[in-house]
CSV table of C-alpha atoms in Angstrom, one decimal:
chain,number,residue,atom,x,y,z
A,1,UNK,CA,-0.2,0.0,0.0
A,2,UNK,CA,1.3,3.4,-0.7
A,3,UNK,CA,3.2,5.4,2.1
A,4,UNK,CA,0.5,8.7,1.2
A,5,UNK,CA,-2.3,6.9,2.1
A,6,UNK,CA,-2.9,7.6,6.0
A,7,UNK,CA,-5.8,5.6,8.2
A,8,UNK,CA,-7.9,9.1,7.9
A,9,UNK,CA,-8.4,8.7,4.1
A,10,UNK,CA,-8.5,5.2,3.4
A,11,UNK,CA,-10.9,3.9,0.9
A,12,UNK,CA,-12.5,1.4,1.7
A,13,UNK,CA,-12.1,1.1,5.6
A,14,UNK,CA,-11.3,-2.6,4.7
A,15,UNK,CA,-7.9,-3.7,2.4
A,16,UNK,CA,-8.5,-4.9,-0.8
A,17,UNK,CA,-6.0,-7.6,-2.1
A,18,UNK,CA,-5.1,-8.1,-5.6
A,19,UNK,CA,-3.4,-12.0,-5.8
A,20,UNK,CA,-1.8,-12.7,-9.6
A,21,UNK,CA,1.4,-13.8,-10.7
A,22,UNK,CA,1.9,-11.0,-13.3
A,23,UNK,CA,3.1,-7.9,-12.0
A,24,UNK,CA,2.3,-5.8,-14.8
A,25,UNK,CA,-1.9,-6.7,-14.1
A,26,UNK,CA,-1.3,-6.1,-10.8
A,27,UNK,CA,0.1,-2.5,-11.4
A,28,UNK,CA,-2.4,-2.1,-14.2
A,29,UNK,CA,-5.1,-3.3,-12.1
A,30,UNK,CA,-4.0,-1.2,-8.9
A,31,UNK,CA,-4.5,2.0,-11.5
A,32,UNK,CA,-7.8,1.2,-12.9
A,33,UNK,CA,-9.2,0.8,-9.1
A,34,UNK,CA,-7.5,3.9,-8.0
A,35,UNK,CA,-8.3,6.1,-11.0
A,36,UNK,CA,-11.8,4.7,-12.2
A,37,UNK,CA,-13.2,3.6,-8.7
A,38,UNK,CA,-11.5,6.1,-6.4
A,39,UNK,CA,-10.0,3.2,-4.1
A,40,UNK,CA,-6.7,3.5,-2.7
A,41,UNK,CA,-6.2,0.9,0.4
A,42,UNK,CA,-4.7,-1.6,-1.8
A,43,UNK,CA,-2.3,-4.6,-1.4
A,44,UNK,CA,-0.6,-6.9,-3.7
A,45,UNK,CA,0.2,-10.3,-4.0
A,46,UNK,CA,2.5,-11.4,-6.7
A,47,UNK,CA,3.2,-15.0,-4.9
A,48,UNK,CA,-0.3,-16.9,-4.1
A,49,UNK,CA,1.6,-19.0,-1.4
A,50,UNK,CA,2.0,-15.4,0.6
A,51,UNK,CA,-1.7,-14.7,0.3
A,52,UNK,CA,-3.0,-16.3,3.4
A,53,UNK,CA,-0.3,-14.6,5.5
A,54,UNK,CA,-1.2,-11.2,4.1
A,55,UNK,CA,-5.0,-11.7,5.0
A,56,UNK,CA,-4.1,-12.7,8.5
A,57,UNK,CA,-2.0,-9.8,8.9
A,58,UNK,CA,-3.6,-6.8,7.3
A,59,UNK,CA,-7.0,-5.6,7.6
A,60,UNK,CA,-8.1,-7.5,4.3
A,61,UNK,CA,-11.9,-7.4,3.1
A,62,UNK,CA,-11.8,-8.1,-0.4
A,63,UNK,CA,-9.8,-10.4,-2.3
A,64,UNK,CA,-9.3,-9.8,-6.2
A,65,UNK,CA,-7.8,-13.5,-7.3
A,66,UNK,CA,-6.5,-14.8,-10.7
A,67,UNK,CA,-7.0,-18.5,-11.1
A,68,UNK,CA,-3.9,-19.4,-13.4
A,69,UNK,CA,-0.9,-19.0,-10.8
A,70,UNK,CA,2.1,-21.3,-10.0
A,71,UNK,CA,2.4,-22.7,-6.5
A,72,UNK,CA,-1.0,-22.5,-5.2
A,73,UNK,CA,-3.8,-22.3,-7.9
A,74,UNK,CA,-6.5,-19.9,-7.5
A,75,UNK,CA,-9.1,-22.4,-7.2
A,76,UNK,CA,-7.3,-23.6,-4.1
A,77,UNK,CA,-6.8,-20.4,-2.7
A,78,UNK,CA,-10.2,-19.6,-3.0
A,79,UNK,CA,-11.1,-22.7,-1.3
A,80,UNK,CA,-8.6,-21.7,1.6
A,81,UNK,CA,-10.0,-18.2,1.9
A,82,UNK,CA,-13.6,-19.4,2.1
A,83,UNK,CA,-12.8,-22.0,5.2
A,84,UNK,CA,-10.5,-19.8,7.1
A,85,UNK,CA,-11.5,-16.2,6.4
A,86,UNK,CA,-15.3,-16.6,6.0
A,87,UNK,CA,-15.8,-13.1,6.3
A,88,UNK,CA,-13.3,-12.2,3.6
A,89,UNK,CA,-15.1,-11.4,-0.3
A,90,UNK,CA,-13.5,-12.9,-3.1
A,91,UNK,CA,-13.7,-11.6,-6.6
A,92,UNK,CA,-12.1,-13.7,-9.4
A,93,UNK,CA,-10.3,-12.0,-12.3
A,94,UNK,CA,-9.3,-14.5,-14.6
A,95,UNK,CA,-7.8,-14.9,-18.4
A,96,UNK,CA,-10.1,-17.8,-18.8
A,97,UNK,CA,-13.9,-16.9,-20.3
A,98,UNK,CA,-15.0,-20.4,-18.8
A,99,UNK,CA,-19.0,-20.3,-18.1
A,100,UNK,CA,-18.7,-23.7,-16.0
A,101,UNK,CA,-15.2,-22.3,-14.1
A,102,UNK,CA,-17.3,-19.2,-13.7
A,103,UNK,CA,-20.3,-21.4,-12.0
A,104,UNK,CA,-17.8,-23.5,-9.8
A,105,UNK,CA,-15.8,-20.9,-8.3
A,106,UNK,CA,-19.5,-19.1,-7.4
A,107,UNK,CA,-20.5,-22.4,-5.6
A,108,UNK,CA,-17.3,-22.1,-3.9
A,109,UNK,CA,-18.1,-18.9,-2.5
A,110,UNK,CA,-16.7,-16.3,-4.6
A,111,UNK,CA,-18.5,-13.3,-4.9
A,112,UNK,CA,-18.3,-12.7,-8.5
A,113,UNK,CA,-16.6,-13.5,-11.8
A,114,UNK,CA,-14.9,-11.6,-14.4
A,115,UNK,CA,-12.4,-12.1,-17.5
A,116,UNK,CA,-9.4,-9.8,-17.6
A,117,UNK,CA,-10.3,-8.6,-21.1
A,118,UNK,CA,-13.6,-7.7,-19.9
A,119,UNK,CA,-14.6,-3.7,-19.8
A,120,UNK,CA,-13.1,-2.0,-17.2
A,121,UNK,CA,-16.9,-0.6,-16.4
A,122,UNK,CA,-18.1,-4.1,-15.3
A,123,UNK,CA,-15.3,-5.0,-13.3
A,124,UNK,CA,-15.5,-1.6,-11.5
A,125,UNK,CA,-19.1,-1.8,-11.1
A,126,UNK,CA,-18.6,-5.3,-9.7
A,127,UNK,CA,-16.2,-4.2,-7.3
A,128,UNK,CA,-18.2,-1.4,-6.0
A,129,UNK,CA,-21.4,-3.9,-5.2
A,130,UNK,CA,-18.7,-6.3,-3.1
A,131,UNK,CA,-17.0,-3.2,-1.2
A,132,UNK,CA,-20.7,-2.0,-0.7
A,133,UNK,CA,-21.9,-5.5,0.4
A,134,UNK,CA,-18.8,-6.0,2.8
A,135,UNK,CA,-19.1,-2.3,4.5
A,136,UNK,CA,-22.8,-3.3,5.0
A,137,UNK,CA,-21.8,-6.5,6.5
A,138,UNK,CA,-19.1,-5.0,8.8
A,139,UNK,CA,-21.5,-2.1,9.7
A,140,UNK,CA,-24.3,-4.6,11.1
A,141,UNK,CA,-21.8,-6.4,13.2
A,142,UNK,CA,-20.7,-3.4,14.5
A,143,UNK,CA,-23.9,-2.0,15.3
A,144,UNK,CA,-25.1,-5.4,16.9
A,145,UNK,CA,-22.1,-5.3,19.2
A,146,UNK,CA,-23.1,-1.6,20.4
A,147,UNK,CA,-26.6,-2.7,20.8
A,148,UNK,CA,-26.1,-5.8,22.9
A,149,UNK,CA,-23.7,-3.4,25.1
A,150,UNK,CA,-25.7,-0.4,24.7
A,151,UNK,CA,-22.4,1.6,24.6
A,152,UNK,CA,-20.9,4.6,22.5
A,153,UNK,CA,-17.3,4.4,21.9
A,154,UNK,CA,-17.1,8.6,21.1
A,155,UNK,CA,-19.7,10.2,23.5
A,156,UNK,CA,-17.9,13.6,23.1
A,157,UNK,CA,-19.0,13.6,19.5
A,158,UNK,CA,-22.4,13.9,20.6
A,159,UNK,CA,-22.1,16.5,23.1
A,160,UNK,CA,-23.6,19.4,21.2
A,161,UNK,CA,-27.0,17.4,20.9
A,162,UNK,CA,-28.7,17.7,24.3
A,163,UNK,CA,-30.5,14.5,24.7
A,164,UNK,CA,-31.2,11.6,27.3
A,165,UNK,CA,-33.6,9.8,24.8
A,166,UNK,CA,-33.2,6.2,24.2
A,167,UNK,CA,-34.2,6.7,20.4
A,168,UNK,CA,-31.6,9.4,20.1
A,169,UNK,CA,-29.2,6.9,21.5
A,170,UNK,CA,-30.0,4.2,19.0
A,171,UNK,CA,-29.1,7.0,16.5
A,172,UNK,CA,-25.9,7.7,17.6
A,173,UNK,CA,-25.1,4.1,17.9
A,174,UNK,CA,-25.9,3.7,14.3
A,175,UNK,CA,-24.4,6.5,13.5
A,176,UNK,CA,-21.0,5.4,14.8
A,177,UNK,CA,-21.4,1.9,13.2
A,178,UNK,CA,-21.5,3.5,9.6
A,179,UNK,CA,-19.0,6.3,10.2
A,180,UNK,CA,-15.8,4.3,8.5
A,181,UNK,CA,-18.3,3.9,5.0
A,182,UNK,CA,-17.5,6.1,2.1
A,183,UNK,CA,-21.0,5.6,1.4
A,184,UNK,CA,-23.9,8.3,1.5
A,185,UNK,CA,-26.0,8.9,4.4
A,186,UNK,CA,-29.3,10.1,4.1
A,187,UNK,CA,-30.8,12.1,7.4
A,188,UNK,CA,-34.5,12.9,7.5
A,189,UNK,CA,-36.6,14.4,10.1
A,190,UNK,CA,-39.0,17.3,10.4
A,191,UNK,CA,-37.8,20.7,10.4
A,192,UNK,CA,-35.9,22.2,13.1
A,193,UNK,CA,-34.9,18.5,14.5
A,194,UNK,CA,-31.0,19.1,14.2
A,195,UNK,CA,-30.3,17.6,11.6
A,196,UNK,CA,-27.2,19.7,10.8
A,197,UNK,CA,-25.8,18.7,13.8
A,198,UNK,CA,-26.2,15.0,12.9
A,199,UNK,CA,-24.3,15.9,10.0
A,200,UNK,CA,-21.3,17.4,12.0
A,201,UNK,CA,-21.1,14.4,14.2
A,202,UNK,CA,-21.1,12.2,11.1
A,203,UNK,CA,-18.0,14.3,9.7
A,204,UNK,CA,-16.5,14.1,13.2
A,205,UNK,CA,-17.0,10.5,13.4
A,206,UNK,CA,-15.6,9.7,10.2
A,207,UNK,CA,-12.0,11.0,11.0
A,208,UNK,CA,-11.6,12.6,7.4
A,209,UNK,CA,-8.8,14.8,6.9
A,210,UNK,CA,-11.0,17.2,4.8
A,211,UNK,CA,-13.6,20.0,6.2
A,212,UNK,CA,-17.0,19.8,6.4
A,213,UNK,CA,-18.8,21.7,3.5
A,214,UNK,CA,-22.7,22.6,4.1
A,215,UNK,CA,-24.8,23.6,1.1
A,216,UNK,CA,-28.5,24.4,1.3
A,217,UNK,CA,-29.8,23.3,-2.0
A,218,UNK,CA,-33.6,24.2,-1.6
A,219,UNK,CA,-34.3,27.0,-4.2
A,220,UNK,CA,-31.3,26.1,-6.5
A,221,UNK,CA,-32.2,25.8,-9.9
A,222,UNK,CA,-30.2,23.7,-12.3
A,223,UNK,CA,-27.6,26.1,-13.7
A,224,UNK,CA,-27.0,27.5,-9.9
A,225,UNK,CA,-26.7,23.9,-8.4
A,226,UNK,CA,-24.1,22.8,-10.9
A,227,UNK,CA,-22.0,25.8,-10.4
A,228,UNK,CA,-22.5,25.6,-6.9
A,229,UNK,CA,-21.1,22.3,-6.7
A,230,UNK,CA,-18.8,21.6,-9.5
A,231,UNK,CA,-17.7,24.9,-10.0
A,232,UNK,CA,-16.7,26.4,-13.1
A,233,UNK,CA,-13.7,27.5,-15.7
A,234,UNK,CA,-13.1,30.5,-16.8
A,235,UNK,CA,-15.0,31.8,-19.8
A,236,UNK,CA,-17.7,29.1,-19.2
A,237,UNK,CA,-20.4,31.8,-19.6
A,238,UNK,CA,-20.7,35.7,-19.9
A,239,UNK,CA,-19.4,37.2,-16.6
A,240,UNK,CA,-17.1,34.0,-15.8
A,241,UNK,CA,-13.8,36.2,-15.6
A,242,UNK,CA,-12.1,33.6,-13.0
A,243,UNK,CA,-12.1,30.0,-12.7
A,244,UNK,CA,-14.4,28.9,-9.2
A,245,UNK,CA,-14.1,26.4,-7.3
A,246,UNK,CA,-17.2,24.4,-6.7
A,247,UNK,CA,-18.2,22.9,-3.2
A,248,UNK,CA,-17.3,19.4,-4.2
A,249,UNK,CA,-13.6,20.4,-4.6
A,250,UNK,CA,-13.6,22.7,-1.2
A,251,UNK,CA,-14.8,19.5,0.4
A,252,UNK,CA,-11.9,18.0,-0.5
A,253,UNK,CA,-11.5,14.8,1.5
A,254,UNK,CA,-13.9,15.9,4.0
A,255,UNK,CA,-17.7,15.7,4.0
A,256,UNK,CA,-20.2,17.6,1.6
A,257,UNK,CA,-23.5,17.9,3.3
A,258,UNK,CA,-26.3,18.7,1.2
A,259,UNK,CA,-29.6,20.1,3.1
A,260,UNK,CA,-33.2,20.1,2.1
A,261,UNK,CA,-32.1,17.5,-0.8
A,262,UNK,CA,-36.2,16.6,-1.5
A,263,UNK,CA,-36.3,20.0,-3.0
A,264,UNK,CA,-33.7,19.2,-6.0
A,265,UNK,CA,-35.4,19.5,-9.5
A,266,UNK,CA,-35.1,16.4,-11.9
A,267,UNK,CA,-32.6,17.8,-14.1
A,268,UNK,CA,-30.1,18.5,-10.8
A,269,UNK,CA,-31.0,15.2,-9.3
A,270,UNK,CA,-29.6,13.5,-12.7
A,271,UNK,CA,-26.1,15.4,-12.0
A,272,UNK,CA,-26.1,14.5,-8.5
A,273,UNK,CA,-26.7,10.9,-9.1
A,274,UNK,CA,-23.7,10.8,-12.0
A,275,UNK,CA,-21.9,12.2,-9.3
A,276,UNK,CA,-22.8,9.4,-6.6
A,277,UNK,CA,-22.2,6.4,-9.0
A,278,UNK,CA,-19.4,7.4,-11.1
A,279,UNK,CA,-17.5,9.7,-8.6
A,280,UNK,CA,-16.8,11.9,-11.4
A,281,UNK,CA,-18.1,15.6,-12.5
A,282,UNK,CA,-17.3,18.2,-14.8
A,283,UNK,CA,-16.8,22.0,-13.7
A,284,UNK,CA,-18.9,24.2,-16.1
A,285,UNK,CA,-17.1,24.8,-19.2
A,286,UNK,CA,-14.6,21.9,-18.7
A,287,UNK,CA,-14.2,19.0,-20.3
A,288,UNK,CA,-11.5,17.1,-18.0
A,289,UNK,CA,-13.3,15.2,-15.5
A,290,UNK,CA,-12.6,15.5,-11.5
A,291,UNK,CA,-12.9,13.2,-9.0
A,292,UNK,CA,-14.9,13.4,-5.8
A,293,UNK,CA,-13.2,12.9,-2.8
A,294,UNK,CA,-15.5,13.9,0.1
A,295,UNK,CA,-18.3,11.9,1.5
A,296,UNK,CA,-22.1,13.0,0.7
A,297,UNK,CA,-24.1,13.3,3.7
A,298,UNK,CA,-27.8,14.5,2.6
A,299,UNK,CA,-30.8,15.7,4.5
A,300,UNK,CA,-34.6,16.5,4.3
A,301,UNK,CA,-37.6,17.0,5.8
A,302,UNK,CA,-39.7,15.6,3.1
A,303,UNK,CA,-40.7,12.0,2.8
A,304,UNK,CA,-38.4,10.8,0.0
A,305,UNK,CA,-40.2,7.8,-0.6
A,306,UNK,CA,-43.7,9.2,-1.3
A,307,UNK,CA,-41.8,11.9,-3.4
A,308,UNK,CA,-40.3,8.9,-5.6
A,309,UNK,CA,-43.4,7.1,-5.5
A,310,UNK,CA,-45.4,10.2,-7.0
A,311,UNK,CA,-42.3,10.5,-9.5
A,312,UNK,CA,-41.1,13.9,-8.3
A,313,UNK,CA,-37.8,12.3,-7.0
A,314,UNK,CA,-35.6,9.7,-9.0
A,315,UNK,CA,-36.0,6.0,-8.0
A,316,UNK,CA,-32.3,5.5,-8.8
A,317,UNK,CA,-31.2,8.4,-6.8
A,318,UNK,CA,-33.5,7.4,-3.9
A,319,UNK,CA,-31.9,3.9,-3.3
A,320,UNK,CA,-28.5,5.3,-3.8
A,321,UNK,CA,-28.8,8.1,-1.2
A,322,UNK,CA,-30.6,5.3,1.5
A,323,UNK,CA,-27.7,2.9,1.6
A,324,UNK,CA,-27.4,4.5,5.2
A,325,UNK,CA,-30.5,6.3,6.2
A,326,UNK,CA,-30.9,7.5,10.0
A,327,UNK,CA,-34.4,9.0,11.0
A,328,UNK,CA,-34.3,12.2,13.9
A,329,UNK,CA,-37.4,11.8,16.1
A,330,UNK,CA,-38.9,14.9,16.5
A,331,UNK,CA,-39.4,16.7,19.8
A,332,UNK,CA,-43.1,15.4,20.4
A,333,UNK,CA,-41.6,12.1,20.3
A,334,UNK,CA,-38.7,12.6,22.8
A,335,UNK,CA,-40.7,15.3,25.6
A,336,UNK,CA,-38.2,13.9,28.4
A,337,UNK,CA,-35.5,15.8,26.6
A,338,UNK,CA,-37.7,19.7,27.0
A,339,UNK,CA,-36.6,20.2,30.4
A,340,UNK,CA,-33.0,19.6,29.3
A,341,UNK,CA,-33.3,21.5,26.3
A,342,UNK,CA,-35.1,24.7,28.1
A,343,UNK,CA,-32.5,25.0,31.0
A,344,UNK,CA,-30.1,24.7,27.9
A,345,UNK,CA,-31.3,27.4,25.9
A,346,UNK,CA,-31.8,29.7,29.0
A,347,UNK,CA,-28.9,29.4,30.2
A,348,UNK,CA,-27.5,30.2,26.4
A,349,UNK,CA,-29.5,33.1,26.3
A,350,UNK,CA,-29.0,34.6,30.0
A,351,UNK,CA,-25.1,34.5,28.9
A,352,UNK,CA,-25.8,36.2,25.5
A,353,UNK,CA,-28.0,39.0,26.9
A,354,UNK,CA,-25.6,39.4,30.1
A,355,UNK,CA,-28.6,38.4,32.4
A,356,UNK,CA,-29.0,36.3,35.4
A,357,UNK,CA,-30.3,32.6,34.2
A,358,UNK,CA,-34.0,32.9,36.0
A,359,UNK,CA,-35.7,30.3,38.2
A,360,UNK,CA,-38.3,28.2,36.1
A,361,UNK,CA,-41.8,27.7,37.6
A,362,UNK,CA,-42.6,24.2,37.7
A,363,UNK,CA,-45.7,24.8,35.8
A,364,UNK,CA,-44.1,25.6,32.8
A,365,UNK,CA,-42.4,21.8,32.0
A,366,UNK,CA,-46.3,20.9,32.5
A,367,UNK,CA,-47.5,23.4,29.8
A,368,UNK,CA,-44.7,22.6,27.4
A,369,UNK,CA,-45.2,18.8,27.9
A,370,UNK,CA,-49.0,19.5,26.4
A,371,UNK,CA,-47.8,21.1,23.7
A,372,UNK,CA,-46.9,19.3,20.0
A,373,UNK,CA,-44.0,21.6,19.1
A,374,UNK,CA,-44.4,21.9,15.0
A,375,UNK,CA,-41.0,23.7,15.1
A,376,UNK,CA,-39.3,21.2,17.1
A,377,UNK,CA,-36.0,22.1,18.8
A,378,UNK,CA,-35.6,25.1,16.6
A,379,UNK,CA,-39.1,26.4,18.2
A,380,UNK,CA,-38.3,25.6,21.8
A,381,UNK,CA,-35.2,27.4,21.2
A,382,UNK,CA,-36.8,30.5,19.9
A,383,UNK,CA,-39.4,30.7,23.2
A,384,UNK,CA,-36.9,30.4,25.7
A,385,UNK,CA,-34.8,33.2,23.8
A,386,UNK,CA,-37.8,35.2,23.8
A,387,UNK,CA,-39.2,34.8,26.9
A,388,UNK,CA,-35.3,35.8,28.5
A,389,UNK,CA,-35.4,38.8,26.7
A,390,UNK,CA,-38.4,40.1,28.5
A,391,UNK,CA,-37.2,38.5,31.5
A,392,UNK,CA,-36.1,41.1,34.5
A,393,UNK,CA,-35.2,39.3,37.9
A,394,UNK,CA,-36.8,36.3,39.9
A,395,UNK,CA,-38.9,33.5,38.4
A,396,UNK,CA,-39.3,33.3,34.6
A,397,UNK,CA,-42.6,34.6,33.4
A,398,UNK,CA,-44.5,31.8,31.7
A,399,UNK,CA,-46.5,34.8,29.5
A,400,UNK,CA,-44.5,34.5,26.7
A,401,UNK,CA,-45.2,31.1,26.5
A,402,UNK,CA,-48.5,31.4,27.1
A,403,UNK,CA,-49.1,33.5,24.1
A,404,UNK,CA,-47.1,31.6,21.8
A,405,UNK,CA,-48.5,28.3,22.7
A,406,UNK,CA,-52.2,29.5,21.8
A,407,UNK,CA,-55.5,27.1,22.6
A,408,UNK,CA,-55.7,25.7,19.5
A,409,UNK,CA,-51.9,24.6,19.2
A,410,UNK,CA,-51.7,23.1,22.4
A,411,UNK,CA,-51.7,19.1,22.6
A,412,UNK,CA,-52.4,18.9,19.1
A,413,UNK,CA,-50.5,16.8,16.8
A,414,UNK,CA,-49.8,18.6,13.8
A,415,UNK,CA,-49.9,15.4,11.7
A,416,UNK,CA,-52.5,13.5,13.2
A,417,UNK,CA,-56.0,12.9,11.6
A,418,UNK,CA,-59.4,12.4,13.4
A,419,UNK,CA,-60.2,8.5,14.0
A,420,UNK,CA,-63.7,7.6,12.7
A,421,UNK,CA,-63.3,4.5,15.3
A,422,UNK,CA,-63.4,6.2,18.4
A,423,UNK,CA,-66.2,4.5,19.7
A,424,UNK,CA,-66.7,0.8,19.9
A,425,UNK,CA,-69.7,-0.4,17.6
A,426,UNK,CA,-70.5,-2.9,20.3
A,427,UNK,CA,-70.7,-0.9,23.0
A,428,UNK,CA,-73.3,2.1,23.9
A,429,UNK,CA,-72.3,5.6,23.4
A,430,UNK,CA,-71.5,7.5,26.3
A,431,UNK,CA,-73.6,10.3,27.7
A,432,UNK,CA,-72.5,13.8,26.7
A,433,UNK,CA,-72.0,14.4,30.8
A,434,UNK,CA,-70.2,11.3,30.9
A,435,UNK,CA,-67.7,12.4,28.1
A,436,UNK,CA,-67.3,16.0,29.6
A,437,UNK,CA,-66.3,14.4,32.8
A,438,UNK,CA,-63.8,11.8,31.0
A,439,UNK,CA,-62.5,15.2,29.1
A,440,UNK,CA,-61.9,17.0,32.4
A,441,UNK,CA,-60.5,14.1,34.0
A,442,UNK,CA,-57.9,13.5,31.0
A,443,UNK,CA,-57.0,17.5,31.1
A,444,UNK,CA,-56.3,17.3,34.8
A,445,UNK,CA,-54.3,14.4,34.1
A,446,UNK,CA,-52.2,16.1,31.8
A,447,UNK,CA,-51.9,19.1,33.4
A,448,UNK,CA,-51.1,17.5,36.9
A,449,UNK,CA,-53.7,19.2,38.5
A,450,UNK,CA,-52.8,22.7,37.4
A,451,UNK,CA,-56.4,24.1,36.4
A,452,UNK,CA,-55.1,27.2,34.2
A,453,UNK,CA,-53.4,24.4,31.9
A,454,UNK,CA,-56.2,22.0,31.8
A,455,UNK,CA,-58.8,25.0,31.0
A,456,UNK,CA,-56.1,25.8,27.9
A,457,UNK,CA,-56.1,21.8,27.2
A,458,UNK,CA,-59.9,21.9,26.9
A,459,UNK,CA,-60.6,25.3,25.1
A,460,UNK,CA,-62.6,26.6,28.2
A,461,UNK,CA,-61.9,29.5,30.8
A,462,UNK,CA,-60.3,28.5,34.3
A,463,UNK,CA,-63.3,29.5,36.1
A,464,UNK,CA,-65.7,27.4,33.7
A,465,UNK,CA,-63.2,24.5,34.5
A,466,UNK,CA,-63.5,25.2,38.0
A,467,UNK,CA,-67.3,25.2,38.3
A,468,UNK,CA,-67.3,21.8,36.4
A,469,UNK,CA,-64.9,20.5,38.9
A,470,UNK,CA,-67.0,21.9,41.8
A,471,UNK,CA,-70.1,20.8,40.3
A,472,UNK,CA,-68.7,16.9,39.7
A,473,UNK,CA,-67.2,16.9,43.4
A,474,UNK,CA,-70.7,18.1,44.9
A,475,UNK,CA,-72.6,15.2,42.6
A,476,UNK,CA,-70.0,12.5,43.9
A,477,UNK,CA,-70.4,13.4,47.5
A,478,UNK,CA,-74.3,13.3,47.2
């Protein structure tokens, strides 16, 4: 392997071992894999007797094996690899174009079979498929270990994300498992859940030597999208007096984060698909291709599966992006984080506004717990900053929160739809009085006995609720 290839920029994370007795073929195959495939974590073995020792010594995950070799024939070496190292994939690259031999090798455990004179495109695509399968296998193993032990190897990476939610912890464990992969990651979730923080965490976990470059692609037309990502050469169009380096090149060997990917036009989707599939792009006005070295992370608040079913998002691009996919839960799905986040944002706002951090009334936690937060963490932050800007001394006032969380929004899930099966057809309907009592009881339970909050949940005034509670108590005692 080249001395210039450091652990941080190896692609793939495991080694690819080429075994062939012809030194010239090993050199040409290395060049093809590096230039066409972008793979640089390569090992060469010219003597088949040394292959097993190299597999045991080096982090080999895939072997490209010739069949016709002196000393240990390729077919025998294939048997030994599959028996002694069952986790290592093997692709046969032979000078023999024999169907029976190919079928026999596949039965022995080879992943694929290629003839040396075959087009480079087929070979590169075959290696890509094998690499992706190996990466997924290794990631699944890593995920099983993490979930069984419930551990995080690098918890400090996630420290900017304030949470104690089990669902978020599972997200973190998954991200640690897929971090070494060079494949794209699709981050989905509602607006305001913190998808950019997740992109930062992925970049930190991957230990890539380049930087994180973020691009919001929403609203970019096809030409602007291409110019932003790929750049242009001097004179590419009217006004292009100087060459411009695109975001792909700026990311270098780091991470390219494309936010709001669900808003891309169909024409831009084609360009992104080519970038991911071929690993190449052309700056505007240039006929010389450049290779992408960065890992791609994309994010969206839209349902890409529904968009591709509706013909609004390319199916091939969708499946290319979702090799690794993570869904960030909304704030209403992790309400246990609300007190933590509120405390964090109030402290942050107090520092920024040069004020003392206030005492938070207990009723505020109950009020926020009964709110659906359509704007998620971003909305809670805005509420905390607004309240802090109006705060003077002592206990934090709930007035600004009450104004923002109006009666129509409290305890309403913006994505929910009314159910027509609210009552069982086999049971008699409750009376209006019984239903009213049930609603009052549930509102008092959710508000933890706070009549002000309970009346907001019910959409009635506090005196009206107090009157109902008194009447219910009188009826019970009589």
